[in-house]
Amino acid sequence: MREDSVHEKIKPFLKWAGGKGQLLPAIVKRLPDGIADAKTVYFEPFVGGGAVYSYLNSECRFSKCHICDINRDLYTAYYAVKHRPAELIAILEEFAGEYLPLDAERRKECYLRHRDSFNAAKGTDGFCGGGKSLRGKKRSHSPSQSVYHAAELIFLNRTCFNGLYRVNSEGLFNVPHGRYKNPRIANRDLILAYGRLLSNTEIHCGDFTLLEEAIKEQGERAFVYLDPPYRPISRTASFNSYAADTFDDGSQKRLAEFFRRCSDAGARLMLSNSDPKNTDPGDSFFDDLYDGFVIERVRASRRINSDAGKRGEINEIIIRNY
Ligand SMILES: C[S@@+](CC[C@H](N)C(=O)[O-])C[C@H]1O[C@@H](n2cnc3c(N)ncnc32)[C@H](O)[C@@H]1O
């Protein structure tokens, strides 16, 4: 990591549950030696709001990055920021002009209108930037429609309760309206800077295994940071509804096998998750899955629980193969 960095420090343009902003110091402290050299290719298969990606890529300026997430709305937003920033900013400025002058009641109506419109656009096989879907089928929406969808996601993220992204079992965004006095809906400088940051980055939409071949191909040049949905701390504190599909223990096991295969190919990998020992000291789920790798526990404050009393400090787990 360059101490004398003059690079722009770029913050995420979306707030995202499980965002790793506050775990960054612990992550940075454990990065592999030589990560900032020109040869490193960075992979983040569960990118979410990209707190780690944006920090590391602006600090290190990797030769190439690959970011991935199963959430198609998120993909659409990254794609628009990279390829259509001016159009995206213009739509956001229009939304800000529409929303900000209103009183609280009308703001809520405006929010709910956009939420309905956002959900109505979701059901169809669109919004992957006009490119091809993973199934190779041509997308049915024009790039402009996908930029509009991206703008609605950013608008909802800025104006909803707590800046959460949460969907119901049908995949529909269901977060209530928030009460921010002056939300920053159209952050022109941030979107332009983020678009420049993404210029060395390929954006993918799908399951984390989508990146496996590319990681193996890079071998020792690859650094992979994995931040999958948390294994719920308790049965009642479950929060992993970033997508309609849940990430259960079977998925965690599939991920551990992926971790081992990429490790065998020479890649360096770091993974973070909640520590099940927070609530059950006898639960050695991750210790068993990642037996043989470096497993550490670090303190972190968890913010996603809506019950303020449950936002205290807990352990997170950081696993590395180096
Ligand atoms: C804990 S969040 C990542 C947060 C991110 N590190 C940040 O700082 O914002 C986990 C992400 O994994 C995504 N996800 C869930 N299942 C996935 C899968 N099978 N493959 C790839 N991504 C998945 C979710 O959509 C979510 O954005």
PDB file of C-alpha atoms and ligand atoms in Angstrom, residues 12 14-21 44-53 68-72 74 78 165 205-209 225-230 240-243 245-247 251 254 272, ligand 1:
ATOM      1  CA  PRO A  12     -19.036   3.951  -2.310  1.00  0.00           C
ATOM      2  CA  LEU A  14     -24.429   3.217  -2.483  1.00  0.00           C
ATOM      3  CA  LYS A  15     -24.977   2.401   1.166  1.00  0.00           C
ATOM      4  CA  TRP A  16     -25.111  -1.367   1.499  1.00  0.00           C
ATOM      5  CA  ALA A  17     -25.944  -3.653   4.385  1.00  0.00           C
ATOM      6  CA  GLY A  18     -22.832  -5.490   5.468  1.00  0.00           C
ATOM      7  CA  GLY A  19     -20.712  -2.660   4.039  1.00  0.00           C
ATOM      8  CA  LYS A  20     -17.148  -3.162   5.139  1.00  0.00           C
ATOM      9  CA  GLY A  21     -16.241   0.501   5.761  1.00  0.00           C
ATOM     10  CA  GLU A  44     -14.222  -9.309  -5.428  1.00  0.00           C
ATOM     11  CA  PRO A  45     -16.987 -11.885  -6.079  1.00  0.00           C
ATOM     12  CA  PHE A  46     -19.487 -10.426  -3.527  1.00  0.00           C
ATOM     13  CA  VAL A  47     -18.876  -6.743  -4.146  1.00  0.00           C
ATOM     14  CA  GLY A  48     -22.091  -5.260  -2.659  1.00  0.00           C
ATOM     15  CA  GLY A  49     -21.588  -1.517  -2.136  1.00  0.00           C
ATOM     16  CA  GLY A  50     -17.884  -1.944  -2.881  1.00  0.00           C
ATOM     17  CA  ALA A  51     -16.365  -0.350   0.251  1.00  0.00           C
ATOM     18  CA  VAL A  52     -13.284  -2.580   0.023  1.00  0.00           C
ATOM     19  CA  TYR A  53     -13.032  -2.474  -3.774  1.00  0.00           C
ATOM     20  CA  CYS A  68     -19.226  -9.517  -9.217  1.00  0.00           C
ATOM     21  CA  ASP A  69     -22.534  -9.697  -7.401  1.00  0.00           C
ATOM     22  CA  ILE A  70     -25.627 -11.818  -7.888  1.00  0.00           C
ATOM     23  CA  ASN A  71     -27.807  -8.733  -7.458  1.00  0.00           C
ATOM     24  CA  ARG A  72     -28.780  -7.476 -10.882  1.00  0.00           C
ATOM     25  CA  LEU A  74     -26.409  -3.536  -8.308  1.00  0.00           C
ATOM     26  CA  TYR A  78     -22.138  -0.145 -11.560  1.00  0.00           C
ATOM     27  CA  TYR A 165     -31.332  -2.597   0.241  1.00  0.00           C
ATOM     28  CA  CYS A 205     -23.472 -10.349 -12.541  1.00  0.00           C
ATOM     29  CA  GLY A 206     -24.016 -13.845 -11.180  1.00  0.00           C
ATOM     30  CA  ASP A 207     -22.902 -16.457  -8.701  1.00  0.00           C
ATOM     31  CA  PHE A 208     -19.411 -16.068  -7.210  1.00  0.00           C
ATOM     32  CA  THR A 209     -18.167 -19.124  -9.135  1.00  0.00           C
ATOM     33  CA  TYR A 225     -11.426 -10.593  -1.217  1.00  0.00           C
ATOM     34  CA  LEU A 226     -14.610 -12.465  -0.295  1.00  0.00           C
ATOM     35  CA  ASP A 227     -17.391 -10.927   1.752  1.00  0.00           C
ATOM     36  CA  PRO A 228     -20.366 -13.276   1.393  1.00  0.00           C
ATOM     37  CA  PRO A 229     -23.724 -12.694   3.097  1.00  0.00           C
ATOM     38  CA  TYR A 230     -23.330 -13.221   6.814  1.00  0.00           C
ATOM     39  CA  ASN A 240     -29.223 -11.913   4.164  1.00  0.00           C
ATOM     40  CA  SER A 241     -31.990 -10.768   1.854  1.00  0.00           C
ATOM     41  CA  TYR A 242     -29.870  -8.836  -0.664  1.00  0.00           C
ATOM     42  CA  ALA A 243     -31.465 -11.067  -3.258  1.00  0.00           C
ATOM     43  CA  ASP A 245     -32.277 -16.337  -2.884  1.00  0.00           C
ATOM     44  CA  THR A 246     -30.770 -16.942   0.515  1.00  0.00           C
ATOM     45  CA  PHE A 247     -27.179 -17.842   1.214  1.00  0.00           C
ATOM     46  CA  SER A 251     -23.753 -22.049   0.054  1.00  0.00           C
ATOM     47  CA  ARG A 254     -19.761 -24.389  -1.631  1.00  0.00           C
ATOM     48  CA  SER A 272     -14.680 -12.164   6.187  1.00  0.00           C
TER      49      SER A 272
HETATM   50  C1  LIG B   1     -21.991  -8.778   2.828  1.00  0.00           C
HETATM   51  S1  LIG B   1     -22.546  -8.212   1.257  1.00  0.00           S
HETATM   52  C2  LIG B   1     -21.075  -7.524   0.616  1.00  0.00           C
HETATM   53  C3  LIG B   1     -20.835  -6.164   1.204  1.00  0.00           C
HETATM   54  C4  LIG B   1     -19.644  -5.448   0.594  1.00  0.00           C
HETATM   55  N1  LIG B   1     -18.392  -6.012   1.041  1.00  0.00           N
HETATM   56  C5  LIG B   1     -19.674  -3.965   0.952  1.00  0.00           C
HETATM   57  O1  LIG B   1     -18.720  -3.446   1.551  1.00  0.00           O
HETATM   58  O2  LIG B   1     -20.669  -3.301   0.632  1.00  0.00           O
HETATM   59  C6  LIG B   1     -22.787  -9.681   0.349  1.00  0.00           C
HETATM   60  C7  LIG B   1     -23.158  -9.536  -1.133  1.00  0.00           C
HETATM   61  O3  LIG B   1     -23.171 -10.836  -1.736  1.00  0.00           O
HETATM   62  C8  LIG B   1     -24.170 -10.851  -2.758  1.00  0.00           C
HETATM   63  N2  LIG B   1     -24.488 -12.287  -3.034  1.00  0.00           N
HETATM   64  C9  LIG B   1     -25.373 -13.100  -2.399  1.00  0.00           C
HETATM   65  N3  LIG B   1     -25.304 -14.359  -2.907  1.00  0.00           N
HETATM   66  C10 LIG B   1     -24.352 -14.339  -3.873  1.00  0.00           C
HETATM   67  C11 LIG B   1     -23.802 -15.329  -4.737  1.00  0.00           C
HETATM   68  N4  LIG B   1     -24.221 -16.613  -4.726  1.00  0.00           N
HETATM   69  N5  LIG B   1     -22.826 -14.960  -5.601  1.00  0.00           N
HETATM   70  C12 LIG B   1     -22.393 -13.660  -5.658  1.00  0.00           C
HETATM   71  N6  LIG B   1     -22.891 -12.676  -4.862  1.00  0.00           N
HETATM   72  C13 LIG B   1     -23.845 -13.010  -3.975  1.00  0.00           C
HETATM   73  C14 LIG B   1     -25.295 -10.035  -2.182  1.00  0.00           C
HETATM   74  O4  LIG B   1     -26.106  -9.513  -3.218  1.00  0.00           O
HETATM   75  C15 LIG B   1     -24.528  -8.932  -1.404  1.00  0.00           C
HETATM   76  O5  LIG B   1     -24.371  -7.759  -2.170  1.00  0.00           O
END
